[in-house]
mmCIF file of C-alpha atoms in Angstrom:
data_model
loop_
_atom_site.group_PDB
_atom_site.id
_atom_site.type_symbol
_atom_site.label_atom_id
_atom_site.label_comp_id
_atom_site.label_asym_id
_atom_site.label_seq_id
_atom_site.Cartn_x
_atom_site.Cartn_y
_atom_site.Cartn_z
ATOM 1 C CA MET A 28 2.531 12.066 0.241
ATOM 2 C CA PRO A 29 3.681 8.694 -1.164
ATOM 3 C CA ARG A 30 1.044 6.217 -2.194
ATOM 4 C CA THR A 31 1.182 2.589 -1.180
ATOM 5 C CA PRO A 32 1.811 -0.005 -3.896
ATOM 6 C CA ALA A 33 -1.219 -1.056 -5.888
ATOM 7 C CA PRO A 34 -3.008 -3.971 -4.198
ATOM 8 C CA ARG A 35 -3.288 -7.292 -6.013
ATOM 9 C CA PRO A 36 -6.071 -7.862 -6.898
ATOM 10 C CA SER A 37 -7.411 -4.339 -7.422
ATOM 11 C CA ALA A 38 -10.974 -3.151 -6.868
ATOM 12 C CA SER A 39 -11.697 -3.872 -10.545
ATOM 13 C CA PRO A 40 -11.713 -7.589 -11.421
ATOM 14 C CA ALA A 41 -12.434 -6.706 -15.055
ATOM 15 C CA LEU A 42 -9.343 -4.514 -15.232
ATOM 16 C CA ASP A 43 -7.255 -7.150 -13.466
ATOM 17 C CA ALA A 44 -8.334 -9.705 -16.065
ATOM 18 C CA ARG A 45 -7.538 -7.340 -18.938
ATOM 19 C CA VAL A 46 -4.096 -6.573 -17.509
ATOM 20 C CA ALA A 47 -3.458 -10.326 -17.282
ATOM 21 C CA ARG A 48 -4.485 -10.774 -20.925
ATOM 22 C CA LEU A 49 -2.211 -7.900 -21.945
ATOM 23 C CA ARG A 50 0.718 -9.521 -20.151
ATOM 24 C CA GLN A 51 0.052 -12.860 -21.872
ATOM 25 C CA ALA A 52 -0.374 -11.300 -25.314
ATOM 26 C CA ALA A 53 2.765 -9.184 -24.903
ATOM 27 C CA HIS A 54 4.952 -12.183 -24.045
ATOM 28 C CA ALA A 55 3.620 -13.974 -27.131
ATOM 29 C CA GLU A 56 4.400 -11.037 -29.460
ATOM 30 C CA PRO A 57 8.095 -11.094 -30.476
ATOM 31 C CA ARG A 58 8.005 -7.571 -31.909
ATOM 32 C CA LEU A 59 7.346 -6.138 -28.455
ATOM 33 C CA GLU A 60 10.390 -5.383 -26.309
ATOM 34 C CA GLY A 61 8.548 -3.934 -23.344
ATOM 35 C CA VAL A 62 5.141 -3.039 -21.916
ATOM 36 C CA LEU A 63 4.671 -0.511 -19.128
ATOM 37 C CA LEU A 64 1.343 0.216 -17.445
ATOM 38 C CA TYR A 65 0.512 3.605 -15.950
ATOM 39 C CA GLY A 66 -2.608 5.187 -14.498
ATOM 40 C CA SER A 67 -4.939 4.151 -11.699
ATOM 41 C CA TRP A 68 -4.146 0.417 -11.762
ATOM 42 C CA THR A 69 -0.492 1.130 -10.995
ATOM 43 C CA THR A 70 -1.282 3.541 -8.133
ATOM 44 C CA GLY A 71 -3.808 1.331 -6.357
ATOM 45 C CA GLU A 72 -6.774 3.566 -7.228
ATOM 46 C CA ALA A 73 -8.503 1.438 -9.880
ATOM 47 C CA ASP A 74 -12.219 0.818 -9.658
ATOM 48 C CA ALA A 75 -15.018 -0.393 -11.904
ATOM 49 C CA HIS A 76 -14.818 2.786 -13.988
ATOM 50 C CA SER A 77 -11.059 2.770 -14.599
ATOM 51 C CA ASP A 78 -9.285 2.642 -17.959
ATOM 52 C CA ILE A 79 -6.330 0.519 -19.016
ATOM 53 C CA GLU A 80 -3.329 2.614 -20.022
ATOM 54 C CA ALA A 81 0.020 1.368 -21.253
ATOM 55 C CA TYR A 82 3.101 2.034 -23.322
ATOM 56 C CA LEU A 83 3.917 -0.652 -25.884
ATOM 57 C CA PHE A 84 7.605 -0.474 -26.767
ATOM 58 C CA LEU A 85 8.238 -2.066 -30.144
ATOM 59 C CA ASP A 86 11.372 -3.270 -31.839
ATOM 60 C CA ASP A 87 12.579 -0.176 -33.691
ATOM 61 C CA GLY A 88 12.165 -1.815 -37.081
ATOM 62 C CA HIS A 89 8.459 -2.554 -36.490
ATOM 63 C CA ALA A 90 7.322 0.621 -34.717
ATOM 64 C CA GLY A 91 5.795 2.131 -37.849
ATOM 65 C CA THR A 92 4.031 -0.965 -39.148
ATOM 66 C CA PHE A 93 2.670 -2.659 -36.027
ATOM 67 C CA ASP A 94 -1.080 -3.343 -36.116
ATOM 68 C CA GLY A 95 -2.092 -1.967 -32.735
ATOM 69 C CA PRO A 96 -5.842 -2.671 -32.957
ATOM 70 C CA GLY A 97 -5.148 -6.179 -34.218
ATOM 71 C CA PHE A 98 -2.894 -6.861 -31.242
ATOM 72 C CA LEU A 99 -5.363 -5.389 -28.744
ATOM 73 C CA ARG A 100 -8.176 -7.673 -29.893
ATOM 74 C CA ALA A 101 -6.451 -10.316 -27.796
ATOM 75 C CA LEU A 102 -7.668 -8.297 -24.799
ATOM 76 C CA GLY A 103 -11.303 -8.232 -25.972
ATOM 77 C CA PRO A 104 -13.476 -7.191 -28.922
ATOM 78 C CA LEU A 105 -13.150 -3.548 -29.913
ATOM 79 C CA ALA A 106 -16.099 -1.201 -30.385
ATOM 80 C CA LEU A 107 -13.780 1.683 -31.281
ATOM 81 C CA ALA A 108 -10.138 2.117 -32.211
ATOM 82 C CA HIS A 109 -8.678 5.408 -33.367
ATOM 83 C CA THR A 110 -5.583 7.569 -32.988
ATOM 84 C CA ASN A 111 -6.531 10.526 -30.805
ATOM 85 C CA GLN A 112 -5.357 14.139 -30.947
ATOM 86 C CA PHE A 113 -2.224 13.277 -28.956
ATOM 87 C CA GLY A 114 -1.173 10.475 -31.294
ATOM 88 C CA VAL A 115 -2.260 7.794 -28.821
ATOM 89 C CA LEU A 116 -4.193 4.690 -29.870
ATOM 90 C CA ALA A 117 -7.520 5.031 -28.038
ATOM 91 C CA VAL A 118 -9.856 2.047 -27.896
ATOM 92 C CA VAL A 119 -13.152 1.031 -26.357
ATOM 93 C CA PHE A 120 -13.692 -2.638 -25.536
ATOM 94 C CA ASP A 121 -17.070 -3.836 -26.718
ATOM 95 C CA ASP A 122 -17.822 -6.284 -23.914
ATOM 96 C CA ASP A 123 -17.748 -3.809 -20.994
ATOM 97 C CA LEU A 124 -17.127 -0.324 -22.503
ATOM 98 C CA MET A 125 -13.743 -0.089 -20.796
ATOM 99 C CA ARG A 126 -11.566 2.589 -22.338
ATOM 100 C CA GLY A 127 -7.949 1.997 -23.220
ATOM 101 C CA GLU A 128 -5.059 4.262 -24.185
ATOM 102 C CA PHE A 129 -1.965 2.703 -25.729
ATOM 103 C CA HIS A 130 1.194 4.516 -26.762
ATOM 104 C CA LEU A 131 3.022 2.656 -29.521
ATOM 105 C CA GLU A 132 6.673 3.684 -29.272
ATOM 106 C CA ALA A 133 9.977 2.601 -30.755
ATOM 107 C CA ALA A 134 11.794 0.808 -27.954
ATOM 108 C CA GLY A 135 15.179 2.448 -28.497
ATOM 109 C CA PRO A 136 14.336 6.084 -27.760
ATOM 110 C CA GLY A 137 11.083 5.245 -25.966
ATOM 111 C CA ILE A 138 12.538 3.198 -23.120
ATOM 112 C CA GLU A 139 15.432 5.611 -22.745
ATOM 113 C CA ALA A 140 12.958 8.459 -22.158
ATOM 114 C CA VAL A 141 11.062 6.685 -19.339
ATOM 115 C CA ALA A 142 13.557 7.705 -16.671
ATOM 116 C CA ASP A 143 12.845 11.367 -17.519
ATOM 117 C CA TRP A 144 9.168 11.033 -16.566
ATOM 118 C CA ARG A 145 9.811 11.883 -12.906
ATOM 119 C CA GLY A 146 7.244 14.424 -11.808
ATOM 120 C CA LEU A 147 4.864 13.348 -14.568
ATOM 121 C CA VAL A 148 4.372 9.644 -13.800
ATOM 122 C CA HIS A 149 4.533 7.932 -10.408
ATOM 123 C CA LEU A 150 4.798 4.142 -10.173
ATOM 124 C CA PRO A 151 4.639 3.094 -6.509
ATOM 125 C CA ASP A 152 5.374 -0.511 -7.544
ATOM 126 C CA PRO A 153 7.452 -0.445 -10.752
ATOM 127 C CA ALA A 154 7.775 -4.232 -10.841
ATOM 128 C CA ALA A 155 3.991 -4.574 -11.107
ATOM 129 C CA ALA A 156 3.777 -1.888 -13.789
ATOM 130 C CA VAL A 157 6.325 -3.570 -16.065
ATOM 131 C CA LEU A 158 4.463 -6.378 -17.831
ATOM 132 C CA LEU A 159 7.242 -7.210 -20.297
ATOM 133 C CA ASP A 160 10.927 -6.345 -20.384
ATOM 134 C CA ARG A 161 12.984 -8.455 -22.764
ATOM 135 C CA GLY A 162 16.220 -6.522 -22.353
ATOM 136 C CA GLY A 163 16.110 -5.337 -18.749
ATOM 137 C CA ARG A 164 16.271 -1.648 -19.660
ATOM 138 C CA LEU A 165 12.596 -0.917 -18.975
ATOM 139 C CA ALA A 166 12.630 -2.193 -15.401
ATOM 140 C CA GLU A 167 15.735 -0.144 -14.672
ATOM 141 C CA ALA A 168 14.149 3.027 -16.076
ATOM 142 C CA ALA A 169 10.784 2.449 -14.376
ATOM 143 C CA ALA A 170 12.498 1.989 -11.004
ATOM 144 C CA ARG A 171 13.374 5.699 -11.090
ATOM 145 C CA LEU A 172 9.656 6.529 -10.979
ATOM 146 C CA ALA A 173 9.000 4.770 -7.667
ATOM 147 C CA ALA A 174 9.461 7.882 -5.524
ATOM 148 C CA PRO A 175 6.946 10.707 -6.095
ATOM 149 C CA LEU A 176 8.426 14.058 -7.076
ATOM 150 C CA ALA A 177 6.450 16.780 -5.341
ATOM 151 C CA PRO A 178 6.477 20.270 -6.908
ATOM 152 C CA GLU A 179 8.841 22.774 -5.301
ATOM 153 C CA PRO A 180 6.505 25.106 -3.350
ATOM 154 C CA ALA A 181 7.882 28.619 -3.832
ATOM 155 C CA LYS A 182 8.814 28.240 -7.499
ATOM 156 C CA THR A 183 5.540 26.514 -8.346
ATOM 157 C CA ALA A 184 3.388 29.004 -6.434
ATOM 158 C CA THR A 185 5.118 31.889 -8.204
ATOM 159 C CA HIS A 186 4.440 30.280 -11.569
ATOM 160 C CA LEU A 187 0.788 29.567 -10.769
ATOM 161 C CA THR A 188 0.211 33.082 -9.439
ATOM 162 C CA GLY A 189 1.464 34.480 -12.730
ATOM 163 C CA GLU A 190 -0.555 32.036 -14.799
ATOM 164 C CA LEU A 191 -3.757 32.854 -12.938
ATOM 165 C CA ALA A 192 -3.292 36.585 -13.484
ATOM 166 C CA ASN A 193 -2.522 36.098 -17.163
ATOM 167 C CA TRP A 194 -5.478 33.851 -17.973
ATOM 168 C CA THR A 195 -7.939 35.744 -15.782
ATOM 169 C CA LEU A 196 -7.042 38.956 -17.569
ATOM 170 C CA MET A 197 -7.848 37.201 -20.849
ATOM 171 C CA LEU A 198 -11.109 36.024 -19.272
ATOM 172 C CA ALA A 199 -11.997 39.605 -18.366
ATOM 173 C CA HIS A 200 -11.373 40.788 -21.924
ATOM 174 C CA LEU A 201 -13.485 37.962 -23.376
ATOM 175 C CA LEU A 202 -16.359 38.845 -21.082
ATOM 176 C CA ALA A 203 -16.073 42.506 -22.040
ATOM 177 C CA ARG A 204 -16.226 41.478 -25.687
ATOM 178 C CA ARG A 205 -19.307 39.376 -24.928
ATOM 179 C CA GLU A 206 -17.582 36.185 -26.120
ATOM 180 C CA ASP A 207 -19.364 34.268 -23.402
ATOM 181 C CA ALA A 208 -18.920 30.768 -24.829
ATOM 182 C CA ARG A 209 -15.176 31.273 -25.169
ATOM 183 C CA ALA A 210 -14.975 32.833 -21.700
ATOM 184 C CA HIS A 211 -16.947 29.933 -20.229
ATOM 185 C CA ASN A 212 -14.477 27.442 -21.701
ATOM 186 C CA LEU A 213 -11.451 29.428 -20.524
ATOM 187 C CA LEU A 214 -12.780 29.701 -16.969
ATOM 188 C CA HIS A 215 -13.435 25.994 -16.592
ATOM 189 C CA ALA A 216 -10.752 24.434 -18.781
ATOM 190 C CA ARG A 217 -7.800 26.744 -18.109
ATOM 191 C CA VAL A 218 -8.270 28.799 -14.946
ATOM 192 C CA SER A 219 -9.899 26.202 -12.677
ATOM 193 C CA PRO A 220 -7.131 23.560 -12.992
ATOM 194 C CA LEU A 221 -4.512 26.180 -12.101
ATOM 195 C CA GLN A 222 -6.507 27.215 -9.024
ATOM 196 C CA LEU A 223 -6.865 23.615 -7.920
ATOM 197 C CA GLN A 224 -3.129 23.075 -8.315
ATOM 198 C CA LEU A 225 -2.318 26.119 -6.187
ATOM 199 C CA CYS A 226 -4.892 24.988 -3.627
ATOM 200 C CA ARG A 227 -3.377 21.500 -3.547
ATOM 201 C CA LEU A 228 0.093 22.955 -3.140
ATOM 202 C CA LEU A 229 -1.065 24.946 -0.121
ATOM 203 C CA ARG A 230 -2.944 22.005 1.420
ATOM 204 C CA GLY A 231 -0.122 19.503 0.833
ATOM 205 C CA THR A 232 -2.276 17.195 -1.323
ATOM 206 C CA THR A 233 -0.259 17.008 -4.542
ATOM 207 C CA ASP A 234 -0.696 13.314 -5.356
ATOM 208 C CA HIS A 235 -3.123 14.141 -8.186
ATOM 209 C CA TRP A 236 -1.078 17.051 -9.441
ATOM 210 C CA LEU A 237 -1.464 16.554 -13.182
ATOM 211 C CA THR A 238 -5.236 16.062 -12.926
ATOM 212 C CA PRO A 239 -5.996 18.312 -9.959
ATOM 213 C CA SER A 240 -9.767 17.753 -10.057
ATOM 214 C CA ARG A 241 -9.289 14.002 -9.557
ATOM 215 C CA ALA A 242 -10.482 12.904 -6.101
ATOM 216 C CA ALA A 243 -10.843 16.554 -5.076
ATOM 217 C CA GLU A 244 -13.855 15.578 -2.970
ATOM 218 C CA ARG A 245 -11.565 13.355 -0.918
ATOM 219 C CA ASP A 246 -8.334 15.373 -1.012
ATOM 220 C CA LEU A 247 -9.507 18.932 -0.313
ATOM 221 C CA PRO A 248 -11.332 20.501 2.646
ATOM 222 C CA ALA A 249 -15.028 21.236 2.221
ATOM 223 C CA ALA A 250 -14.371 24.988 2.364
ATOM 224 C CA ASP A 251 -12.104 24.759 -0.679
ATOM 225 C CA LEU A 252 -14.659 22.688 -2.559
ATOM 226 C CA ASP A 253 -17.240 25.368 -1.827
ATOM 227 C CA ARG A 254 -14.919 28.019 -3.250
ATOM 228 C CA TYR A 255 -14.340 25.886 -6.334
ATOM 229 C CA THR A 256 -18.095 25.387 -6.764
ATOM 230 C CA ALA A 257 -18.606 29.151 -6.741
ATOM 231 C CA THR A 258 -16.267 29.442 -9.753
ATOM 232 C CA THR A 259 -18.498 27.224 -11.927
ATOM 233 C CA ALA A 260 -21.409 28.460 -13.994
ATOM 234 C CA ARG A 261 -23.853 27.721 -16.763
ATOM 235 C CA LEU A 262 -23.378 29.529 -20.049
ATOM 236 C CA GLU A 263 -25.585 32.405 -18.946
ATOM 237 C CA ALA A 264 -24.309 35.969 -18.856
ATOM 238 C CA ALA A 265 -25.041 37.044 -15.272
ATOM 239 C CA GLY A 266 -24.074 33.746 -13.700
ATOM 240 C CA LEU A 267 -20.889 33.504 -15.765
ATOM 241 C CA ARG A 268 -19.739 36.955 -14.703
ATOM 242 C CA ALA A 269 -20.491 36.218 -11.054
ATOM 243 C CA ALA A 270 -18.472 32.985 -11.318
ATOM 244 C CA ALA A 271 -15.572 34.858 -12.936
ATOM 245 C CA ARG A 272 -15.516 37.396 -10.086
ATOM 246 C CA ALA A 273 -15.670 34.616 -7.492
ATOM 247 C CA SER A 274 -12.885 32.797 -9.315
ATOM 248 C CA TRP A 275 -10.576 35.806 -9.290
ATOM 249 C CA GLN A 276 -11.301 36.508 -5.644
ATOM 250 C CA TRP A 277 -10.316 32.932 -4.776
ATOM 251 C CA SER A 278 -7.194 33.164 -6.944
ATOM 252 C CA ARG A 279 -6.146 36.331 -5.126
ATOM 253 C CA GLU A 280 -6.710 34.735 -1.733
ATOM 254 C CA LEU A 281 -4.693 31.654 -2.701
ATOM 255 C CA ALA A 282 -1.892 33.853 -4.025
ATOM 256 C CA ALA A 283 -1.897 35.866 -0.794
ATOM 257 C CA GLU A 284 -1.754 32.671 1.253
ATOM 258 C CA ALA A 285 1.199 31.472 -0.814
ATOM 259 C CA HIS A 286 2.924 34.823 -0.308
ATOM 260 C CA GLY A 287 2.430 34.566 3.441
ATOM 261 C CA ARG A 288 3.876 31.055 3.530
ATOM 262 C CA TRP A 289 6.714 31.193 0.983
ATOM 263 C CA GLY A 290 7.240 34.877 0.268
ATOM 264 C CA THR A 291 6.167 34.529 -3.351
ATOM 265 C CA PRO A 292 5.598 37.792 -5.258
ATOM 266 C CA VAL A 293 2.075 39.111 -5.762
ATOM 267 C CA PRO A 294 1.541 42.023 -8.218
ATOM 268 C CA GLN A 295 -1.102 43.767 -6.146
ATOM 269 C CA GLY A 296 -1.653 46.633 -8.587
ATOM 270 C CA LEU A 297 -2.255 44.302 -11.524
ATOM 271 C CA HIS A 298 -4.532 42.109 -9.425
ATOM 272 C CA ALA A 299 -6.668 45.102 -8.469
ATOM 273 C CA ARG A 300 -6.919 46.248 -12.088
ATOM 274 C CA ILE A 301 -8.069 42.791 -13.201
ATOM 275 C CA ALA A 302 -10.715 42.874 -10.467
ATOM 276 C CA GLY A 303 -11.838 46.236 -11.782
ATOM 277 C CA LEU A 304 -12.283 44.853 -15.287
ATOM 278 C CA LEU A 305 -14.322 41.944 -13.968
ATOM 279 C CA ASP A 306 -16.542 44.272 -11.944
ATOM 280 C CA ARG A 307 -17.727 46.050 -15.068
ATOM 281 C CA ASP A 308 -21.133 45.028 -16.370
#
């Protein structure tokens, strides 16, 4: 379902002000060729708890030497600035604890790659998301992200059904080995997002596809939220095993629903064997 363009102003005056400062600072920095926002501000979902997220496309000759934290101080004092595990400059602004994530990219290959983000990034209003575009290439590439690209149902459901079987089998083996901490992490960090994606696919609520837990309280029926809740547990042996069994039962029901709707394959024998492993004490 397409989202409407982000309203101006948003529900976060602080974020609006920081976006305005970023636009001003970018136009004053000659080494920048383009700046592209993404995230909740660009989709009209920003609130008082939202981050600021952007790609900073630098002249190719300056991409490796640009002082990112120094530039971002024009947006506010920094309490933290570090390169995270994904190679992204992550900052925290000291005045209001707003988080920021900034990708510093060489403009040549970086802007060229933007058009290939379809299905990963959705910009309902590309013109608002582009804060700086000295050469015109960024606006052209961002325009290709205006229409959401929904996942293809049958292919995606088949993939998710396989993924859920694979990771739940690993979960069963971890529980049998009594690696409860590792099993707890796998259940919540790996299996649950896949379930929520398959659930969203079936319910037709794929707007938050890449972060399927986002706005789940609003997007999914109460019955599905109850099933999701049953898959969560404290790191306690009996409760964790009960949550794992409830998780696999929900996965099997979602897979069966997908099969009934799109004819996707379900390996019934394997599914039953995984259930048997999870039923062991």
